[in-house]
PDB file of C-alpha atoms in Angstrom:
ATOM      1  CA  MET T   1      81.983 126.586 105.344  1.00 38.00           C
ATOM      2  CA  LYS T   2      83.865 125.014 108.480  1.00 37.00           C
ATOM      3  CA  SER T   3      86.992 125.145 106.306  1.00 36.00           C
ATOM      4  CA  SER T   4      86.830 128.927 105.559  1.00 37.00           C
ATOM      5  CA  LEU T   5      85.710 129.566 109.127  1.00 35.00           C
ATOM      6  CA  LEU T   6      89.032 127.839 110.484  1.00 36.00           C
ATOM      7  CA  LEU T   7      91.190 129.903 107.854  1.00 33.00           C
ATOM      8  CA  ILE T   8      89.581 133.167 108.916  1.00 35.00           C
ATOM      9  CA  SER T   9      90.059 131.994 112.793  1.00 35.00           C
ATOM     10  CA  PHE T  10      93.708 131.219 111.945  1.00 38.00           C
ATOM     11  CA  ILE T  11      94.169 134.528 110.725  1.00 37.00           C
ATOM     12  CA  PHE T  12      92.698 136.170 113.625  1.00 40.00           C
ATOM     13  CA  LEU T  13      94.792 133.948 115.901  1.00 44.00           C
ATOM     14  CA  PHE T  14      97.846 134.921 114.792  1.00 43.00           C
ATOM     15  CA  HIS T  15      97.305 138.782 115.132  1.00 43.00           C
ATOM     16  CA  LEU T  16     100.140 141.342 115.561  1.00 35.00           C
ATOM     17  CA  GLY T  17     103.048 139.320 114.131  1.00 36.00           C
ATOM     18  CA  TYR T  18     102.381 135.877 115.892  1.00 43.00           C
ATOM     19  CA  SER T  19     103.767 133.719 113.058  1.00 47.00           C
ATOM     20  CA  GLN T  20     102.787 130.034 112.293  1.00 54.00           C
ATOM     21  CA  ASN T  21     105.656 128.800 113.493  1.00 72.00           C
ATOM     22  CA  ASP T  22     106.316 128.033 116.904  1.00 87.00           C
ATOM     23  CA  THR T  23     106.984 131.060 119.363  1.00 92.00           C
ATOM     24  CA  THR T  24     108.660 131.751 122.371  1.00 95.00           C
ATOM     25  CA  ILE T  25     107.815 134.416 124.981  1.00 95.00           C
ATOM     26  CA  TYR T  26     109.652 135.659 127.512  1.00 96.00           C
ATOM     27  CA  TYR T  27     108.792 137.539 131.008  1.00 95.00           C
ATOM     28  CA  LYS T  28     110.799 139.118 133.784  1.00 95.00           C
ATOM     29  CA  ALA T  29     108.387 139.613 136.952  1.00 95.00           C
ATOM     30  CA  ASN T  30     105.090 141.319 136.615  1.00 95.00           C
ATOM     31  CA  GLN T  31     104.798 140.035 133.029  1.00 94.00           C
ATOM     32  CA  LYS T  32     107.358 142.585 131.941  1.00 95.00           C
ATOM     33  CA  PRO T  33     108.944 141.574 128.670  1.00 94.00           C
ATOM     34  CA  ALA T  34     112.149 140.208 128.398  1.00 95.00           C
ATOM     35  CA  LEU T  35     114.887 140.353 125.381  1.00 91.00           C
ATOM     36  CA  GLY T  36     115.651 136.289 126.121  1.00 92.00           C
ATOM     37  CA  LYS T  37     116.338 133.310 127.971  1.00 93.00           C
ATOM     38  CA  GLU T  38     119.144 134.882 130.363  1.00 92.00           C
ATOM     39  CA  ASP T  39     116.902 138.068 130.858  1.00 91.00           C
ATOM     40  CA  ALA T  40     113.652 136.291 132.341  1.00 95.00           C
ATOM     41  CA  LEU T  41     111.906 134.568 134.880  1.00 94.00           C
ATOM     42  CA  ALA T  42     109.538 132.585 133.422  1.00 95.00           C
ATOM     43  CA  PHE T  43     109.083 132.017 129.354  1.00 96.00           C
ATOM     44  CA  THR T  44     105.706 130.525 127.410  1.00 96.00           C
ATOM     45  CA  LYS T  45     106.522 127.997 124.225  1.00 96.00           C
ATOM     46  CA  ILE T  46     103.729 128.127 121.709  1.00 95.00           C
ATOM     47  CA  LYS T  47     103.690 125.025 119.573  1.00 95.00           C
ATOM     48  CA  LYS T  48     101.995 124.700 116.492  1.00 92.00           C
ATOM     49  CA  LYS T  49     100.358 121.224 116.007  1.00 90.00           C
ATOM     50  CA  SER T  50      97.814 121.639 113.195  1.00 90.00           C
ATOM     51  CA  GLU T  51      96.545 124.334 111.219  1.00 86.00           C
ATOM     52  CA  ASN T  52      93.787 125.058 113.513  1.00 91.00           C
ATOM     53  CA  GLU T  53      95.294 123.868 117.136  1.00 94.00           C
ATOM     54  CA  CYS T  54      98.391 124.370 119.409  1.00 95.00           C
ATOM     55  CA  LYS T  55     100.470 123.556 122.451  1.00 96.00           C
ATOM     56  CA  PHE T  56     101.325 126.127 125.627  1.00 97.00           C
ATOM     57  CA  LEU T  57     104.229 124.935 127.973  1.00 97.00           C
ATOM     58  CA  TYR T  58     105.078 127.035 130.640  1.00 97.00           C
ATOM     59  CA  PHE T  59     108.390 127.339 132.160  1.00 97.00           C
ATOM     60  CA  GLY T  60     109.325 129.076 135.342  1.00 94.00           C
ATOM     61  CA  LYS T  61     113.231 129.987 136.893  1.00 91.00           C
ATOM     62  CA  LYS T  62     114.021 128.917 140.657  1.00 85.00           C
ATOM     63  CA  GLY T  63     117.484 129.467 141.086  1.00 84.00           C
ATOM     64  CA  GLU T  64     119.140 128.428 138.554  1.00 88.00           C
ATOM     65  CA  ARG T  65     116.889 125.626 137.018  1.00 93.00           C
ATOM     66  CA  TRP T  66     114.354 126.212 134.364  1.00 96.00           C
ATOM     67  CA  ILE T  67     111.171 124.404 135.950  1.00 96.00           C
ATOM     68  CA  ARG T  68     108.673 123.215 133.543  1.00 97.00           C
ATOM     69  CA  SER T  69     104.705 123.341 134.559  1.00 95.00           C
ATOM     70  CA  LYS T  70     102.558 120.384 134.485  1.00 94.00           C
ATOM     71  CA  HIS T  71      99.737 122.535 133.393  1.00 94.00           C
ATOM     72  CA  THR T  72     100.198 122.110 129.538  1.00 97.00           C
ATOM     73  CA  ARG T  73      97.562 123.628 127.611  1.00 97.00           C
ATOM     74  CA  ILE T  74      96.012 122.880 124.160  1.00 97.00           C
ATOM     75  CA  LEU T  75      94.135 125.812 122.389  1.00 96.00           C
ATOM     76  CA  THR T  76      91.917 124.587 119.447  1.00 96.00           C
ATOM     77  CA  VAL T  77      89.940 127.098 117.044  1.00 93.00           C
ATOM     78  CA  GLU T  78      86.250 126.083 117.085  1.00 93.00           C
ATOM     79  CA  ASN T  79      85.135 129.041 114.939  1.00 93.00           C
ATOM     80  CA  ASP T  80      85.899 132.444 113.921  1.00 92.00           C
ATOM     81  CA  SER T  81      85.403 133.887 117.797  1.00 95.00           C
ATOM     82  CA  THR T  82      85.767 130.911 119.748  1.00 96.00           C
ATOM     83  CA  ILE T  83      88.747 128.876 121.374  1.00 96.00           C
ATOM     84  CA  LYS T  84      88.469 125.847 123.122  1.00 96.00           C
ATOM     85  CA  ILE T  85      91.418 125.412 126.114  1.00 96.00           C
ATOM     86  CA  LEU T  86      92.033 122.053 127.577  1.00 96.00           C
ATOM     87  CA  ASN T  87      94.475 121.728 130.455  1.00 95.00           C
ATOM     88  CA  GLN T  88      96.298 118.421 129.810  1.00 95.00           C
ATOM     89  CA  PHE T  89      97.311 118.070 133.515  1.00 93.00           C
ATOM     90  CA  THR T  90      93.727 118.723 135.128  1.00 91.00           C
ATOM     91  CA  ARG T  91      91.618 117.887 132.030  1.00 92.00           C
ATOM     92  CA  ASN T  92      90.004 121.253 132.888  1.00 91.00           C
ATOM     93  CA  GLU T  93      88.111 122.527 129.816  1.00 93.00           C
ATOM     94  CA  TYR T  94      86.951 126.088 129.450  1.00 94.00           C
ATOM     95  CA  TYR T  95      86.225 128.271 126.423  1.00 95.00           C
ATOM     96  CA  LYS T  96      87.821 131.702 125.177  1.00 96.00           C
ATOM     97  CA  THR T  97      85.885 133.892 122.928  1.00 97.00           C
ATOM     98  CA  PHE T  98      87.086 137.032 121.183  1.00 97.00           C
ATOM     99  CA  LYS T  99      85.779 140.042 119.372  1.00 96.00           C
ATOM    100  CA  PRO T 100      88.134 142.496 117.776  1.00 97.00           C
ATOM    101  CA  VAL T 101      87.503 145.911 119.441  1.00 97.00           C
ATOM    102  CA  GLY T 102      90.236 148.168 117.480  1.00 96.00           C
ATOM    103  CA  ASP T 103      93.581 147.291 118.167  1.00 95.00           C
ATOM    104  CA  TYR T 104      92.601 145.199 120.783  1.00 97.00           C
ATOM    105  CA  PHE T 105      90.392 141.831 121.438  1.00 97.00           C
ATOM    106  CA  TYR T 106      87.859 141.553 123.968  1.00 98.00           C
ATOM    107  CA  ILE T 107      88.271 138.695 125.763  1.00 98.00           C
ATOM    108  CA  LYS T 108      86.024 136.492 127.531  1.00 98.00           C
ATOM    109  CA  GLU T 109      86.960 133.150 129.311  1.00 97.00           C
ATOM    110  CA  TYR T 110      84.084 130.422 130.484  1.00 97.00           C
ATOM    111  CA  HIS T 111      84.460 127.951 133.322  1.00 93.00           C
ATOM    112  CA  LYS T 112      83.512 124.596 132.116  1.00 89.00           C
ATOM    113  CA  ASN T 113      80.181 125.018 133.575  1.00 93.00           C
ATOM    114  CA  GLY T 114      79.417 128.327 131.420  1.00 94.00           C
ATOM    115  CA  ASN T 115      79.771 130.863 134.216  1.00 97.00           C
ATOM    116  CA  LEU T 116      82.448 133.660 133.252  1.00 97.00           C
ATOM    117  CA  ARG T 117      86.260 132.973 133.870  1.00 96.00           C
ATOM    118  CA  ILE T 118      88.074 136.126 133.012  1.00 98.00           C
ATOM    119  CA  GLU T 119      87.306 139.003 130.545  1.00 98.00           C
ATOM    120  CA  GLY T 120      89.269 142.376 129.341  1.00 98.00           C
ATOM    121  CA  LEU T 121      91.121 143.858 126.729  1.00 98.00           C
ATOM    122  CA  SER T 122      94.022 141.656 125.146  1.00 97.00           C
ATOM    123  CA  LYS T 123      96.684 142.655 122.484  1.00 96.00           C
ATOM    124  CA  SER T 124      96.432 139.106 121.157  1.00 93.00           C
ATOM    125  CA  ASN T 125      93.604 136.335 121.128  1.00 92.00           C
ATOM    126  CA  ILE T 126      96.094 133.388 121.338  1.00 90.00           C
ATOM    127  CA  TYR T 127      97.794 134.272 124.304  1.00 90.00           C
ATOM    128  CA  ASN T 128      96.607 136.665 126.708  1.00 93.00           C
ATOM    129  CA  HIS T 129      98.525 140.625 127.015  1.00 96.00           C
ATOM    130  CA  TRP T 130      95.889 142.419 129.367  1.00 97.00           C
ATOM    131  CA  GLU T 131      95.646 146.201 128.916  1.00 98.00           C
ATOM    132  CA  GLY T 132      92.939 148.371 131.024  1.00 98.00           C
ATOM    133  CA  GLN T 133      90.531 146.988 133.178  1.00 98.00           C
ATOM    134  CA  VAL T 134      90.427 142.827 133.582  1.00 98.00           C
ATOM    135  CA  LYS T 135      87.779 141.062 135.795  1.00 98.00           C
ATOM    136  CA  ARG T 136      88.081 137.359 136.985  1.00 98.00           C
ATOM    137  CA  TYR T 137      85.662 135.705 138.541  1.00 97.00           C
ATOM    138  CA  PHE T 138      85.311 132.282 140.933  1.00 95.00           C
ATOM    139  CA  THR T 139      84.266 129.245 139.309  1.00 92.00           C
ATOM    140  CA  SER T 140      80.643 129.579 141.047  1.00 93.00           C
ATOM    141  CA  GLY T 141      80.485 132.738 139.272  1.00 94.00           C
ATOM    142  CA  GLU T 142      81.299 135.563 141.959  1.00 96.00           C
ATOM    143  CA  LEU T 143      83.480 138.060 141.099  1.00 97.00           C
ATOM    144  CA  ALA T 144      87.167 136.882 142.601  1.00 97.00           C
ATOM    145  CA  SER T 145      89.242 140.705 141.555  1.00 98.00           C
ATOM    146  CA  ILE T 146      89.462 143.621 139.134  1.00 98.00           C
ATOM    147  CA  SER T 147      92.855 144.295 138.017  1.00 98.00           C
ATOM    148  CA  ARG T 148      94.321 147.777 136.289  1.00 98.00           C
ATOM    149  CA  TYR T 149      97.110 146.487 133.557  1.00 98.00           C
ATOM    150  CA  LYS T 150      99.055 148.540 131.555  1.00 97.00           C
ATOM    151  CA  ASN T 151     101.310 146.761 128.658  1.00 95.00           C
ATOM    152  CA  ASN T 152     100.160 143.392 130.601  1.00 96.00           C
ATOM    153  CA  GLN T 153     101.780 144.282 133.606  1.00 97.00           C
ATOM    154  CA  VAL T 154      99.690 144.431 137.200  1.00 97.00           C
ATOM    155  CA  ARG T 155      98.932 148.129 138.361  1.00 96.00           C
ATOM    156  CA  GLY T 156      96.916 147.546 141.218  1.00 97.00           C
ATOM    157  CA  ASN T 157      93.854 145.138 142.128  1.00 98.00           C
ATOM    158  CA  LYS T 158      90.809 145.080 144.266  1.00 98.00           C
ATOM    159  CA  ASN T 159      90.121 141.205 145.809  1.00 97.00           C
ATOM    160  CA  TRP T 160      87.009 139.721 147.112  1.00 96.00           C
ATOM    161  CA  LEU T 161      86.735 136.398 148.839  1.00 92.00           C
ATOM    162  CA  LYS T 162      84.076 133.140 147.813  1.00 89.00           C
ATOM    163  CA  ASN T 163      81.736 134.675 150.149  1.00 90.00           C
ATOM    164  CA  GLY T 164      81.586 138.115 148.642  1.00 92.00           C
ATOM    165  CA  LYS T 165      83.695 139.731 151.171  1.00 93.00           C
ATOM    166  CA  PRO T 166      86.244 142.299 150.377  1.00 96.00           C
ATOM    167  CA  PHE T 167      89.734 141.086 150.369  1.00 96.00           C
ATOM    168  CA  ILE T 168      93.504 142.330 150.589  1.00 97.00           C
ATOM    169  CA  ASP T 169      93.683 144.908 147.959  1.00 97.00           C
ATOM    170  CA  ASN T 170      96.809 145.651 145.308  1.00 98.00           C
ATOM    171  CA  ILE T 171      98.371 141.845 145.633  1.00 97.00           C
ATOM    172  CA  TYR T 172     100.867 140.901 143.456  1.00 97.00           C
ATOM    173  CA  THR T 173     101.982 137.246 142.279  1.00 93.00           C
ATOM    174  CA  ASN T 174     105.026 137.414 140.286  1.00 91.00           C
ATOM    175  CA  VAL T 175     107.505 139.822 141.225  1.00 95.00           C
ATOM    176  CA  ASP T 176     111.257 140.592 141.460  1.00 94.00           C
ATOM    177  CA  VAL T 177     112.178 138.927 144.892  1.00 93.00           C
ATOM    178  CA  MET T 178     109.765 136.562 146.125  1.00 93.00           C
ATOM    179  CA  PRO T 179     108.883 136.751 150.101  1.00 96.00           C
ATOM    180  CA  GLN T 180     110.941 134.003 152.221  1.00 96.00           C
ATOM    181  CA  PHE T 181     110.356 132.170 155.421  1.00 97.00           C
ATOM    182  CA  PRO T 182     113.345 132.863 157.810  1.00 97.00           C
ATOM    183  CA  GLY T 183     116.053 130.199 156.855  1.00 95.00           C
ATOM    184  CA  GLY T 184     114.160 129.419 153.677  1.00 94.00           C
ATOM    185  CA  GLU T 185     111.900 126.588 152.150  1.00 91.00           C
ATOM    186  CA  LEU T 186     113.606 123.861 154.409  1.00 94.00           C
ATOM    187  CA  GLU T 187     112.678 126.093 157.614  1.00 97.00           C
ATOM    188  CA  LEU T 188     108.992 126.585 156.679  1.00 95.00           C
ATOM    189  CA  LYS T 189     108.776 122.422 156.263  1.00 92.00           C
ATOM    190  CA  LYS T 190     110.297 122.051 159.907  1.00 94.00           C
ATOM    191  CA  TYR T 191     108.264 124.547 161.375  1.00 95.00           C
ATOM    192  CA  LEU T 192     105.169 123.216 159.977  1.00 93.00           C
ATOM    193  CA  THR T 193     106.007 119.629 160.511  1.00 90.00           C
ATOM    194  CA  ALA T 194     107.031 120.715 164.284  1.00 93.00           C
ATOM    195  CA  ASN T 195     103.791 122.730 164.758  1.00 94.00           C
ATOM    196  CA  LEU T 196     100.949 120.910 162.947  1.00 90.00           C
ATOM    197  CA  LYS T 197      98.756 118.873 165.425  1.00 89.00           C
ATOM    198  CA  TYR T 198      96.691 116.101 164.089  1.00 84.00           C
ATOM    199  CA  PRO T 199      92.663 116.626 164.832  1.00 83.00           C
ATOM    200  CA  GLN T 200      91.827 113.700 167.211  1.00 80.00           C
ATOM    201  CA  GLU T 201      89.022 112.535 165.744  1.00 74.00           C
ATOM    202  CA  ALA T 202      90.958 112.199 162.308  1.00 70.00           C
ATOM    203  CA  VAL T 203      93.278 110.014 164.013  1.00 72.00           C
ATOM    204  CA  GLU T 204      90.146 107.707 165.324  1.00 73.00           C
ATOM    205  CA  LYS T 205      88.747 107.492 162.081  1.00 70.00           C
ATOM    206  CA  ARG T 206      92.584 107.498 160.615  1.00 77.00           C
ATOM    207  CA  PHE T 207      91.278 110.213 158.057  1.00 78.00           C
ATOM    208  CA  TYR T 208      94.605 111.934 155.841  1.00 78.00           C
ATOM    209  CA  GLY T 209      94.910 114.381 153.134  1.00 86.00           C
ATOM    210  CA  ASP T 210      95.883 117.866 152.094  1.00 91.00           C
ATOM    211  CA  VAL T 211      94.627 121.226 152.909  1.00 92.00           C
ATOM    212  CA  TYR T 212      95.863 124.030 150.509  1.00 95.00           C
ATOM    213  CA  VAL T 213      96.055 127.372 152.401  1.00 96.00           C
ATOM    214  CA  SER T 214      96.731 130.819 150.540  1.00 95.00           C
ATOM    215  CA  PHE T 215      97.543 133.915 152.786  1.00 97.00           C
ATOM    216  CA  VAL T 216      99.333 137.245 151.424  1.00 98.00           C
ATOM    217  CA  ILE T 217     102.665 138.502 152.848  1.00 98.00           C
ATOM    218  CA  ASP T 218     102.516 142.126 153.593  1.00 98.00           C
ATOM    219  CA  GLU T 219     105.322 144.758 152.935  1.00 97.00           C
ATOM    220  CA  ASP T 220     106.734 144.211 156.376  1.00 97.00           C
ATOM    221  CA  GLY T 221     106.751 140.557 156.026  1.00 97.00           C
ATOM    222  CA  SER T 222     103.342 139.562 157.897  1.00 97.00           C
ATOM    223  CA  VAL T 223     101.274 137.149 157.433  1.00 97.00           C
ATOM    224  CA  VAL T 224      97.309 138.155 156.722  1.00 97.00           C
ATOM    225  CA  GLY T 225      94.607 137.256 155.056  1.00 96.00           C
ATOM    226  CA  THR T 226      95.003 133.537 155.499  1.00 96.00           C
ATOM    227  CA  ASN T 227      92.107 131.408 153.799  1.00 93.00           C
ATOM    228  CA  ILE T 228      91.729 127.737 152.806  1.00 93.00           C
ATOM    229  CA  SER T 229      91.870 127.612 148.962  1.00 90.00           C
ATOM    230  CA  LYS T 230      91.726 123.700 148.750  1.00 90.00           C
ATOM    231  CA  SER T 231      89.811 121.986 151.925  1.00 90.00           C
ATOM    232  CA  LEU T 232      89.678 118.837 153.273  1.00 86.00           C
ATOM    233  CA  ASN T 233      87.288 118.873 156.177  1.00 87.00           C
ATOM    234  CA  SER T 234      86.677 121.753 159.029  1.00 88.00           C
ATOM    235  CA  ASP T 235      88.914 120.134 161.357  1.00 88.00           C
ATOM    236  CA  PHE T 236      91.540 119.567 159.303  1.00 90.00           C
ATOM    237  CA  ASP T 237      90.890 123.683 157.732  1.00 93.00           C
ATOM    238  CA  GLN T 238      90.844 124.796 160.987  1.00 94.00           C
ATOM    239  CA  GLU T 239      94.195 123.390 162.434  1.00 93.00           C
ATOM    240  CA  ALA T 240      96.062 124.273 158.804  1.00 94.00           C
ATOM    241  CA  LEU T 241      94.767 127.991 159.328  1.00 96.00           C
ATOM    242  CA  ARG T 242      95.901 127.972 162.866  1.00 96.00           C
ATOM    243  CA  VAL T 243      99.619 126.954 161.681  1.00 95.00           C
ATOM    244  CA  VAL T 244     100.273 129.205 159.008  1.00 96.00           C
ATOM    245  CA  SER T 245      98.378 132.325 161.082  1.00 96.00           C
ATOM    246  CA  GLY T 246     100.686 131.694 163.823  1.00 96.00           C
ATOM    247  CA  MET T 247     104.032 131.866 161.437  1.00 96.00           C
ATOM    248  CA  PRO T 248     106.747 134.485 161.785  1.00 97.00           C
ATOM    249  CA  LYS T 249     107.377 137.372 159.742  1.00 97.00           C
ATOM    250  CA  TRP T 250     108.829 136.724 156.375  1.00 98.00           C
ATOM    251  CA  THR T 251     111.017 138.468 154.480  1.00 97.00           C
ATOM    252  CA  ALA T 252     109.094 140.707 152.184  1.00 97.00           C
ATOM    253  CA  GLY T 253     108.256 140.336 148.290  1.00 97.00           C
ATOM    254  CA  LYS T 254     109.680 143.115 146.096  1.00 97.00           C
ATOM    255  CA  LEU T 255     108.950 144.758 142.736  1.00 96.00           C
ATOM    256  CA  ASP T 256     111.174 147.328 141.587  1.00 94.00           C
ATOM    257  CA  GLY T 257     113.148 147.600 144.820  1.00 95.00           C
ATOM    258  CA  LYS T 258     109.675 148.080 146.140  1.00 97.00           C
ATOM    259  CA  PRO T 259     107.997 145.685 149.118  1.00 98.00           C
ATOM    260  CA  VAL T 260     104.836 144.907 147.835  1.00 98.00           C
ATOM    261  CA  LYS T 261     101.809 142.447 148.975  1.00 98.00           C
ATOM    262  CA  VAL T 262     102.793 139.080 147.635  1.00 98.00           C
ATOM    263  CA  CYS T 263      99.963 136.093 147.514  1.00 96.00           C
ATOM    264  CA  TYR T 264     101.376 132.632 148.582  1.00 92.00           C
ATOM    265  CA  THR T 265     100.241 129.299 148.800  1.00 93.00           C
ATOM    266  CA  VAL T 266     101.484 126.111 150.798  1.00 93.00           C
ATOM    267  CA  PRO T 267     100.159 122.389 150.900  1.00 92.00           C
ATOM    268  CA  ILE T 268      99.971 121.407 154.578  1.00 91.00           C
ATOM    269  CA  LYS T 269     100.028 117.587 154.523  1.00 88.00           C
ATOM    270  CA  PHE T 270      98.134 115.743 157.210  1.00 85.00           C
ATOM    271  CA  ARG T 271      99.469 112.002 157.468  1.00 79.00           C
ATOM    272  CA  MET T 272      99.522 109.500 159.983  1.00 70.00           C
ATOM    273  CA  HIS T 273     103.152 108.255 161.056  1.00 64.00           C
TER     274      HIS T 273
END
């Protein structure tokens, strides 16, 4: 019985022409399909490991170089409606269920704690190719965003913070031209180093660590919506927010030639010298 279920799963797994051989999917900004590597800003390699298991490797272009993401994922067919997903870098494990709905699959992904992670219609059950409304959730179960897709491309979204408060709408993460701090990444590092003040209590207790601050670069380059995506403690968090909120205007990001809101995250490193 188990072997027949795996066979059924494998047929589902390679729906829509996805072959049993290794496959590469190329993307432009906002998940637009690209003709090949020369035309792409990112690509995903899907490598078959066994009859019911495959590996996802992700690559992004930075300047003229291709950078491989650390977040390699292993997908394993559990049965004819469930796939286990393991992030080899974080060791985070979650599950995806899929149910055929006409020409699509209704996808539900779950966090390790059992809470819903993401749900929506996809053209494929192995890699997410979204169409229509897609909902995403925080690990705690609260709604994080509702996005509208057309042919896997974001057309708009509504967003919420972890505390349930409405956040900024129509934010993009993958655009043709990413926002840039005045002078580039080196100047951003200089700005953070020059303006960061080590909390006195942390100095006395010799605390150190990293705070990750997320924010949005608005259409006019303003820094808005600063919030902590990875906390250290309240003193470090508040100082990180202060420094990021005080940044000068950036050059705004662009999609299809127009300025758009773009989500950005920077690590604020607190080190004692």
